[in-house]
Short mmCIF file of C-alpha atoms in Angstrom, two decimals:
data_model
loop_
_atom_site.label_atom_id
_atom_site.label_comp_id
_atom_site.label_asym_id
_atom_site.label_seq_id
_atom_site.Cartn_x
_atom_site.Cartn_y
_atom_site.Cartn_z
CA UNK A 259 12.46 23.24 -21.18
CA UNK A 260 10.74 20.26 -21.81
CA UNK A 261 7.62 20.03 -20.00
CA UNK A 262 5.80 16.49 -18.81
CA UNK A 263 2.31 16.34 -16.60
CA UNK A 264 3.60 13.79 -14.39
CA UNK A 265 7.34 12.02 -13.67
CA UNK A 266 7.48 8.76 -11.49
CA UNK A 267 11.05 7.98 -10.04
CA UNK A 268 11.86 4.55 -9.90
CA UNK A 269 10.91 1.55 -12.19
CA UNK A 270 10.80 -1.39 -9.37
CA UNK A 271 7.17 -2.75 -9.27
CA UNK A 272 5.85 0.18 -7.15
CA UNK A 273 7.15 2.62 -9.65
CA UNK A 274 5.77 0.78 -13.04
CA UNK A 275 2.11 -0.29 -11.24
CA UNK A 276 1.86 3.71 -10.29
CA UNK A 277 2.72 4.87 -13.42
CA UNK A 278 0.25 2.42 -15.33
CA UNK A 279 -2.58 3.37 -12.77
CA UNK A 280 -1.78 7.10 -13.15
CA UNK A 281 -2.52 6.17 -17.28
CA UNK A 282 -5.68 4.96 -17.16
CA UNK A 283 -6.91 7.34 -14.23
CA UNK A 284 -5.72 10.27 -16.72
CA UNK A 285 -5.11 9.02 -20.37
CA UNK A 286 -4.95 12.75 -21.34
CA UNK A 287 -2.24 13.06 -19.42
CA UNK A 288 1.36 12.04 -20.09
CA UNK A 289 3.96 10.22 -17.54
CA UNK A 290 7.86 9.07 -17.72
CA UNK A 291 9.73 7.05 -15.40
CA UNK A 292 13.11 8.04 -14.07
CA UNK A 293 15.57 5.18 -13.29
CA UNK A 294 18.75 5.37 -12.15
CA UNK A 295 20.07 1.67 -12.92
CA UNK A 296 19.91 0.11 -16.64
CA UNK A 297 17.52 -2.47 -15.67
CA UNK A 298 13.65 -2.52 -14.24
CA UNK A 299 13.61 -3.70 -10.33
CA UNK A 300 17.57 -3.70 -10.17
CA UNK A 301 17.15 -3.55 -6.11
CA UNK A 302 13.78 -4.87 -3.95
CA UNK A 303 11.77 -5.71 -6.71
CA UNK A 304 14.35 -8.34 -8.17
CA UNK A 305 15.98 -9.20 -4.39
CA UNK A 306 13.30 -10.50 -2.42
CA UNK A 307 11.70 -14.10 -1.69
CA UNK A 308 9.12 -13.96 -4.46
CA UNK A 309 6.44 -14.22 -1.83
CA UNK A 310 2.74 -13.15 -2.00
CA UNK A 311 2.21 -12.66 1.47
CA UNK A 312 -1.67 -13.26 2.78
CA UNK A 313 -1.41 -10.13 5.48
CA UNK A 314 -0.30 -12.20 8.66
CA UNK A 315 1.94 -10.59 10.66
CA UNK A 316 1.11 -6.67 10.43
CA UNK A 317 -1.03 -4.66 13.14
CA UNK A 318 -4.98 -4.62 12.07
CA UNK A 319 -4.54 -0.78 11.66
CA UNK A 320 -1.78 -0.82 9.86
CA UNK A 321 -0.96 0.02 5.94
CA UNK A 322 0.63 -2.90 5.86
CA UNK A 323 -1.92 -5.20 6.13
CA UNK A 324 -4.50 -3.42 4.02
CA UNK A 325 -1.93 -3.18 1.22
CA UNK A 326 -0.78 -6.98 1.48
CA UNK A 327 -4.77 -8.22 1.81
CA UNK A 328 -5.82 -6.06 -0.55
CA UNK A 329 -2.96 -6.86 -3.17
CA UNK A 330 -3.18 -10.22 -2.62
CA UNK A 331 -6.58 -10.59 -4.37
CA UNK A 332 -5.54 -7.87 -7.09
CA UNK A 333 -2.13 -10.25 -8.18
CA UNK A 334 -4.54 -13.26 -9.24
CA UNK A 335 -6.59 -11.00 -11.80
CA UNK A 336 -3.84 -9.35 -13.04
CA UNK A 337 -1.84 -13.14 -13.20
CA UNK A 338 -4.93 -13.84 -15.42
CA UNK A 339 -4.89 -10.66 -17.22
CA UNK A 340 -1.12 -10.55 -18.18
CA UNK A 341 -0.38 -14.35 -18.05
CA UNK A 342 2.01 -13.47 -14.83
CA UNK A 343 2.74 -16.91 -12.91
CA UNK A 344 1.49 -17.70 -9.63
CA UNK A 345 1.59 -20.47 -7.44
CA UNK A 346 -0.71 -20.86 -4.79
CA UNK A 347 1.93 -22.95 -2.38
CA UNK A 348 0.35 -22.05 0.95
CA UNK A 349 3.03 -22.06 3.50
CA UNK A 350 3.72 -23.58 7.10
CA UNK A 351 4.77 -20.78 10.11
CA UNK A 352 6.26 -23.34 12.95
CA UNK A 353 7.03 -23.22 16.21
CA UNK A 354 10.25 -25.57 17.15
CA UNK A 355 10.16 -24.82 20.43
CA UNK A 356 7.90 -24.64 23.82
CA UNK A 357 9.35 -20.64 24.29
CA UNK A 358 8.23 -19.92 20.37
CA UNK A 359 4.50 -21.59 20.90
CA UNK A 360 3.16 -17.93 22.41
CA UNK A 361 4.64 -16.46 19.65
CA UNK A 362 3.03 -18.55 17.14
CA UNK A 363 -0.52 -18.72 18.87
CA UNK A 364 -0.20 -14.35 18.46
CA UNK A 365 0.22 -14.63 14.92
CA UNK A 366 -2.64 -17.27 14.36
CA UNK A 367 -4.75 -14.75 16.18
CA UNK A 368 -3.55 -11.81 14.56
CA UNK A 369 -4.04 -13.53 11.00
CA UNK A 370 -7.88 -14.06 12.58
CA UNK A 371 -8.16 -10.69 13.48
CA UNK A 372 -6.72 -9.51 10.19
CA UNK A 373 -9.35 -11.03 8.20
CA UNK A 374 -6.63 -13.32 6.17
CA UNK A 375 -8.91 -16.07 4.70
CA UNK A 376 -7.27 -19.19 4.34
CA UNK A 377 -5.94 -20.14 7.69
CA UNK A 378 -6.03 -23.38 9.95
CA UNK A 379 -3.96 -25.18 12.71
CA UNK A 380 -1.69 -27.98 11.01
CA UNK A 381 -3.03 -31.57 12.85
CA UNK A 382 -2.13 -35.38 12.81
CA UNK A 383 -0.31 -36.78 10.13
CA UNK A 384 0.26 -33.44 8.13
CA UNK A 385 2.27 -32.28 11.49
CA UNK A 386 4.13 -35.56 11.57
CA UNK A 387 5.23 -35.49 7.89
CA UNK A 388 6.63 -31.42 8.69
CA UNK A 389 8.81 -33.31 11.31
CA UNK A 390 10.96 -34.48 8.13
CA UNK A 391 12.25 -31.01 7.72
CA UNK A 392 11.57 -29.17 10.90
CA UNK A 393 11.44 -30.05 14.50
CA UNK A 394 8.17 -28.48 14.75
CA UNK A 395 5.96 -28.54 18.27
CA UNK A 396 2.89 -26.76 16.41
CA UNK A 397 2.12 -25.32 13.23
CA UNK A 398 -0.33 -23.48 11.07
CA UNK A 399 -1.20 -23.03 7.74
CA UNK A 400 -1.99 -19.99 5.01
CA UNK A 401 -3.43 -21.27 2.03
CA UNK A 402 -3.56 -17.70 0.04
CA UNK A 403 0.22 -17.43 0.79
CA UNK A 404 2.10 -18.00 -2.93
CA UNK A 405 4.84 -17.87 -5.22
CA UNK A 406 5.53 -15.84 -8.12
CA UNK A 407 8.16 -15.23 -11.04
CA UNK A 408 9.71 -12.01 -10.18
CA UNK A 409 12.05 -11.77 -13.75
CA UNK A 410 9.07 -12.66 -15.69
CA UNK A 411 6.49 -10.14 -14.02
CA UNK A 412 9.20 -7.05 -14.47
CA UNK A 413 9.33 -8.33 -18.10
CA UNK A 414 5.36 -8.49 -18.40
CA UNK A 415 4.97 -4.99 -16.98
CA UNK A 416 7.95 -3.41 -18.81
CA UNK A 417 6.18 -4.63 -21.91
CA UNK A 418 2.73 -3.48 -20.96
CA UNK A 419 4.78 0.30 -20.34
CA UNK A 420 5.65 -0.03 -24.06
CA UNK A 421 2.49 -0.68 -25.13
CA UNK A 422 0.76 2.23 -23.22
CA UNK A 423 3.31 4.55 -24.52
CA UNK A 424 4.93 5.33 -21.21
CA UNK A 425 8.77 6.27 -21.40
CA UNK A 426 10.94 4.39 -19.35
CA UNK A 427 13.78 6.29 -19.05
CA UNK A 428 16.64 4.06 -17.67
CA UNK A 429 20.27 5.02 -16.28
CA UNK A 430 18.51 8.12 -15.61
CA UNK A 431 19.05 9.12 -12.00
CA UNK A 432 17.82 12.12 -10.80
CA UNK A 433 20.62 14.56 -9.37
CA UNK A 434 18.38 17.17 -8.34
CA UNK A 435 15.22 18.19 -8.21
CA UNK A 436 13.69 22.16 -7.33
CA UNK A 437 10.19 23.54 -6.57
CA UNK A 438 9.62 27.22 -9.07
CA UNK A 439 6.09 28.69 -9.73
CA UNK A 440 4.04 25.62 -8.46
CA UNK A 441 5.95 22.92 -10.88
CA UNK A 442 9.25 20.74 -10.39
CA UNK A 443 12.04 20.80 -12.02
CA UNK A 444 13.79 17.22 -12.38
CA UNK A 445 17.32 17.56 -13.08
CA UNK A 446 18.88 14.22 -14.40
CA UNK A 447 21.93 13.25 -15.44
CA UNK A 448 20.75 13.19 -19.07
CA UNK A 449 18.29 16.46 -19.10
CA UNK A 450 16.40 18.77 -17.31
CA UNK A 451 12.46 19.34 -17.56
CA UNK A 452 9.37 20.35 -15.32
CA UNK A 453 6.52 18.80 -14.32
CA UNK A 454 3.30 19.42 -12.06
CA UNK A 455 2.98 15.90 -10.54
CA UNK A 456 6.17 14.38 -9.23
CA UNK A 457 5.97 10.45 -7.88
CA UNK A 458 8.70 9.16 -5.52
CA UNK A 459 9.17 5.61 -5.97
CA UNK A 460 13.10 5.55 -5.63
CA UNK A 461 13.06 2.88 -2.85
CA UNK A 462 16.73 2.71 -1.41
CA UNK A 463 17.11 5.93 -2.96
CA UNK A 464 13.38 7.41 -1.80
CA UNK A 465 15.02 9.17 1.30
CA UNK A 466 17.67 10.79 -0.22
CA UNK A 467 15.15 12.13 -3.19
CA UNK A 468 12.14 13.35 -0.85
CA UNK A 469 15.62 15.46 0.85
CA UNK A 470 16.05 17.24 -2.43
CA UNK A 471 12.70 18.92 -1.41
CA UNK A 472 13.56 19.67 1.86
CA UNK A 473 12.18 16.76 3.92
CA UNK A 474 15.06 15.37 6.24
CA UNK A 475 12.57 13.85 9.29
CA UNK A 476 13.24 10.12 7.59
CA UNK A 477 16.42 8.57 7.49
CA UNK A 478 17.77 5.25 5.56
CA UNK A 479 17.99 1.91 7.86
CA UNK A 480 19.39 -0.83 5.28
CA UNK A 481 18.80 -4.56 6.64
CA UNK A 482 21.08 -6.87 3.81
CA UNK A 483 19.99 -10.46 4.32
CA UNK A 484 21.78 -13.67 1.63
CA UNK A 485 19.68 -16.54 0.15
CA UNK A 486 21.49 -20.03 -0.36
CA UNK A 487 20.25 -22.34 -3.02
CA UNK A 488 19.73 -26.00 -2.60
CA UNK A 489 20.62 -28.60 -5.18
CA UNK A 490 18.85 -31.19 -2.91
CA UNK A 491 15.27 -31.80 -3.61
CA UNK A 492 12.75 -31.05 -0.77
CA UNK A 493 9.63 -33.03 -0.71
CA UNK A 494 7.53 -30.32 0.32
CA UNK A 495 5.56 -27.87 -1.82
CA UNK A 496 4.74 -25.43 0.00
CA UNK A 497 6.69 -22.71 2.07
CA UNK A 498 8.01 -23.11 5.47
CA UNK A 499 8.66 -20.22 7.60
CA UNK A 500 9.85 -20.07 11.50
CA UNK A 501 7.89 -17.62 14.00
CA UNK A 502 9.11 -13.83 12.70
CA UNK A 503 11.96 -12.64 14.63
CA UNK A 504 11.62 -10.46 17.49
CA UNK A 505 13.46 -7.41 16.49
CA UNK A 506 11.51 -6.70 13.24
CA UNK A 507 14.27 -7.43 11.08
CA UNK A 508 12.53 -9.72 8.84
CA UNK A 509 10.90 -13.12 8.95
CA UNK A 510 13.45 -15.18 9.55
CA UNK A 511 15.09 -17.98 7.14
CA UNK A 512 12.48 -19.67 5.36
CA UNK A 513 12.21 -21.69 2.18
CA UNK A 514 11.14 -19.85 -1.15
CA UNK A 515 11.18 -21.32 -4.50
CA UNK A 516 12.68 -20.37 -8.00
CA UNK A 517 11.00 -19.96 -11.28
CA UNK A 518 12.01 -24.01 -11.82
CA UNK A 519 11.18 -25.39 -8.24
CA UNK A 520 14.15 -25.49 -6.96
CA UNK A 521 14.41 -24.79 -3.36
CA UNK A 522 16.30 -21.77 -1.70
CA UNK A 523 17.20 -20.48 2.22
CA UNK A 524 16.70 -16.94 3.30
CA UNK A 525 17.02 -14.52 4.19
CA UNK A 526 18.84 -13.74 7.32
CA UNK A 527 18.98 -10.16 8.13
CA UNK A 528 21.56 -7.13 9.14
CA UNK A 529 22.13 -3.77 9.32
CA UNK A 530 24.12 -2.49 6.12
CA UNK A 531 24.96 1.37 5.32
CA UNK A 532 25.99 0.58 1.71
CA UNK A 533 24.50 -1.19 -1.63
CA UNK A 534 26.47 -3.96 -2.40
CA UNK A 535 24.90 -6.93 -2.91
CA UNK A 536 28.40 -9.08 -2.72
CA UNK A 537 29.19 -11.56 0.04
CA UNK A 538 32.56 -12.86 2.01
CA UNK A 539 33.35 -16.39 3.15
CA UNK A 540 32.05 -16.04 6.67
CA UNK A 541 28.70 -15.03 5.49
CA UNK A 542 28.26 -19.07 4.08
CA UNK A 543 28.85 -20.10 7.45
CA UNK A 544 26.44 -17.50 9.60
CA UNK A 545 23.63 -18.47 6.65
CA UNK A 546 24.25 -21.99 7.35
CA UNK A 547 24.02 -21.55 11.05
CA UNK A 548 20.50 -19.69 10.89
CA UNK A 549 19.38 -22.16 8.74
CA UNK A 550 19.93 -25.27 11.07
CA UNK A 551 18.47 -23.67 13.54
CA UNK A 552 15.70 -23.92 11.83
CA UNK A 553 15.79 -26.85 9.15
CA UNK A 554 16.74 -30.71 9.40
CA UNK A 555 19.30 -32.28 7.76
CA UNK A 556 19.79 -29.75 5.33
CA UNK A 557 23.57 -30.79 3.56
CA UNK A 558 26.03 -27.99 3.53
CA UNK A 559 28.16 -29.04 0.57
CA UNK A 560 24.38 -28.50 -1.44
CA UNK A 561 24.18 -25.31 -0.72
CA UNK A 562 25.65 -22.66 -2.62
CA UNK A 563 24.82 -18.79 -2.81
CA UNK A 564 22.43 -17.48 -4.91
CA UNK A 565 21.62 -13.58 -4.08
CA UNK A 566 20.97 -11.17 -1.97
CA UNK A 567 18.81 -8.07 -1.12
CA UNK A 568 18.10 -4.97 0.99
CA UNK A 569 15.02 -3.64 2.30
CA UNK A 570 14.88 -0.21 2.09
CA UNK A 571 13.30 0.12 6.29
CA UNK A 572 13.23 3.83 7.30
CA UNK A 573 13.53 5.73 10.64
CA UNK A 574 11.68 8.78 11.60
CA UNK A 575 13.05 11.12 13.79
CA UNK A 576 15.54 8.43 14.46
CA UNK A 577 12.95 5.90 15.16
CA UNK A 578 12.16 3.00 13.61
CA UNK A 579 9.65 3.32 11.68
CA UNK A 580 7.62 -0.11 10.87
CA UNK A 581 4.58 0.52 8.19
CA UNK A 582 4.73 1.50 4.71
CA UNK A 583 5.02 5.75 4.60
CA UNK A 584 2.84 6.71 1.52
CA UNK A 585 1.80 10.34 1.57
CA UNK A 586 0.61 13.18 0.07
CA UNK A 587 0.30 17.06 -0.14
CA UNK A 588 -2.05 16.82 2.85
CA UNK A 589 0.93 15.67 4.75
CA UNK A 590 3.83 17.10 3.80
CA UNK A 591 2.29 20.18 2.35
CA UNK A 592 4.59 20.42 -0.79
CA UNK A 593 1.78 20.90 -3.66
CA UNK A 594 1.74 17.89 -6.47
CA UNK A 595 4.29 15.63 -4.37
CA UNK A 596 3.37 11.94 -3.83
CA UNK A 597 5.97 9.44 -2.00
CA UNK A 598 6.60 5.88 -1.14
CA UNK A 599 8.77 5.20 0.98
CA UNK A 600 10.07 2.66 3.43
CA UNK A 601 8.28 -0.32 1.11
CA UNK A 602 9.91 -3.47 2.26
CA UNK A 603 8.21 -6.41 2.54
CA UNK A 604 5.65 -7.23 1.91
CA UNK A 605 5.58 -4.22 -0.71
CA UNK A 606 5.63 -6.67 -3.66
CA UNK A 607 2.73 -8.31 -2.29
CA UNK A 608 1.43 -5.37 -1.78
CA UNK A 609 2.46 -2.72 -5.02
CA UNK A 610 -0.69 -3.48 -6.99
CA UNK A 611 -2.91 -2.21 -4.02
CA UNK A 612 -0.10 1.04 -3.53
CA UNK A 613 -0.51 1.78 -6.65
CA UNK A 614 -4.14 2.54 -6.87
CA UNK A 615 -3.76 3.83 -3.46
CA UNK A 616 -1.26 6.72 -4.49
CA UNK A 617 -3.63 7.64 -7.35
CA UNK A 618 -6.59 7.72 -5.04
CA UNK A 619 -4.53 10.70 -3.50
CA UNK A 620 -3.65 12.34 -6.24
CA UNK A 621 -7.28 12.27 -7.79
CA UNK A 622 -8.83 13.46 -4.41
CA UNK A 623 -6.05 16.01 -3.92
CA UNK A 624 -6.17 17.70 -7.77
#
């Protein structure tokens, strides 16, 4: 049986950072990815707003915050090390109403509190010229919030894989996978082997691997929101975003941009038990709905669907549970066992930070 020092599952962003960290923190070592699909960052890596998120909205204590600061700062050296493109777009959060101005005033302070840098009340004449695409009472505004190319950074780090002689082992899932003598062994639908160091970066799929192992205290809760493209042009570069919804959903409809500048609306948000990433007539119309009650003047016949996603939230013991879950031995007490799991948003923000963060465990645990 073939025999490998270390297997990561999944090759979204999470999976690929981890797997380049784990490299150059042992370069004696060897590591292959597993992944199920035939292409890198099929599911949350390629489906999301192509956000960098500055660390607003996520308790002080949280992993969430550290990961999003933290990775943040990380994505504009590696932008400059691997010629990855970011835009530093900033982006609005507004309240359109008197009931959303306690909202918005929690957030400001939280951002404080959080330590994001970068952050102001929107004033004057700047607040007036939002009032062209919002009707906004109050505002405020996060400079180190940006944009970036999510085809062309899979692409960058695929490449840098190759380079570093890392197999990526694609339309590969993993069926099965058993604990003998201390080491796995990783049954997939193309071979078997064993290794001492197994990596769960699966992310829709992270549940149902860690339950191969005999871990069932997390369960799957899919939210499925649609983003509509605009062929309008919106004089406004940078991001606007409403106050985050109350039921922790997501963000609520917001403006993103593609690789070209053109402007898109989404996502909305709701439960889904299945991956499909298709859409029905009716789902124009609810999209279209969220997004007036947000944005002005925004012409339906311009709109047209682009795509849509799923983040990959988790329960445990059947409640929801709202920060990344990234643990280790120490936790779970299965020897050589890392997992991710439950890395929504903003886990792209935040994967460069995970990364190192996952092989800070396995260094202090080995």
């Amino acid at each position: 049986m073939l025999s490998i020092d270390a297997v990561v599952i999944g090759s979204g962003i999470n999976g690929m950072l981890t797997a380049l960290e784990f490299s150059q923190a042992f370069p004696d070592l060897e590591v292959v990815i597993f992944e199920k699909e035939k292409y890198s960052g099929e599911h949350s890596t390629s489906r999301n707003s192509g956000v960098l998120h500055a660390g607003i909205y996520y308790p002080y204590n949280s992993l969430k915050r550290e990961m999003c600061i933290s990775g943040n700062k990380i994505w504009d050296d590696l932008a400059i090390e691997k010629d990855i493109k970011i835009t530093r777009c900033g982006k609005y959060v507004v309240a359109c109403g008197d009931e959303e101005l306690p909202i918005l005033s929690k957030f400001y302070n939280r951002a404080e509190e959080n330590g994001v840098e970068g952050i102001r009340w929107v004033e004057g004449e700047e607040l007036d010229n939002l009032k062209e695409f919002v009707d906004v009472k109050k505002s405020f505004f996060s400079s180190k919030t940006g944009s970036i190319d999510l085809s062309d950074t899979i692409k960058k780090f695929e490449n840098e894989l190759y380079n570093k002689n890392i197999p990526l082992m694609k339309d590969s899932e993993v069926l099965n996978i058993k604990v003998e003598d201390g080491q796995f062994i990783v049954e997939t639908k193309n071979e078997v082997l064993k290794t001492k160091i197994l990596i769960n970066s699966a992310g829709l799929h992270s549940v149902k691997t860690r339950r191969m192992l005999g871990l069932f205290d997390l369960e799957d809760y899919w939210v499925k929101g649609f983003y509509l493209k605009y062929s309008k042009k919106m004089n406004c570069t940078s991001l606007i975003y409403p106050v985050p919804l109350k039921n922790l959903k997501g963000l609520g409809v917001h403006t993103s941009f593609d690789s070209d500048g053109t402007v898109r609306f989404g996502p909305n948000a709701f439960d889904t038990n299945q991956i499909y990433y298709g859409h029905e007539d009716q789902d124009f119309e609810k999209m279209y709905q969220a997004i007036c009650r947000v944005f002005k003047c925004v012409q339906k016949d311009s709109l047209s669907f682009d795509y849509s996603g799923i983040r990959p939230k988790i329960k445990l013991n059947g409640e929801l549970y709202t920060d990344f879950w990234i643990k280790g031995p120490k936790e779970h007490g299965i020897s050589g066992y890392y997992e991710m799991c439950g890395i929504e948003s903003p886990g792209f923000t935040a994967s460069p930070a995970i990364a190192k963060l996952v092989i800070e465990k396995i260094l202090n645990e080995n």
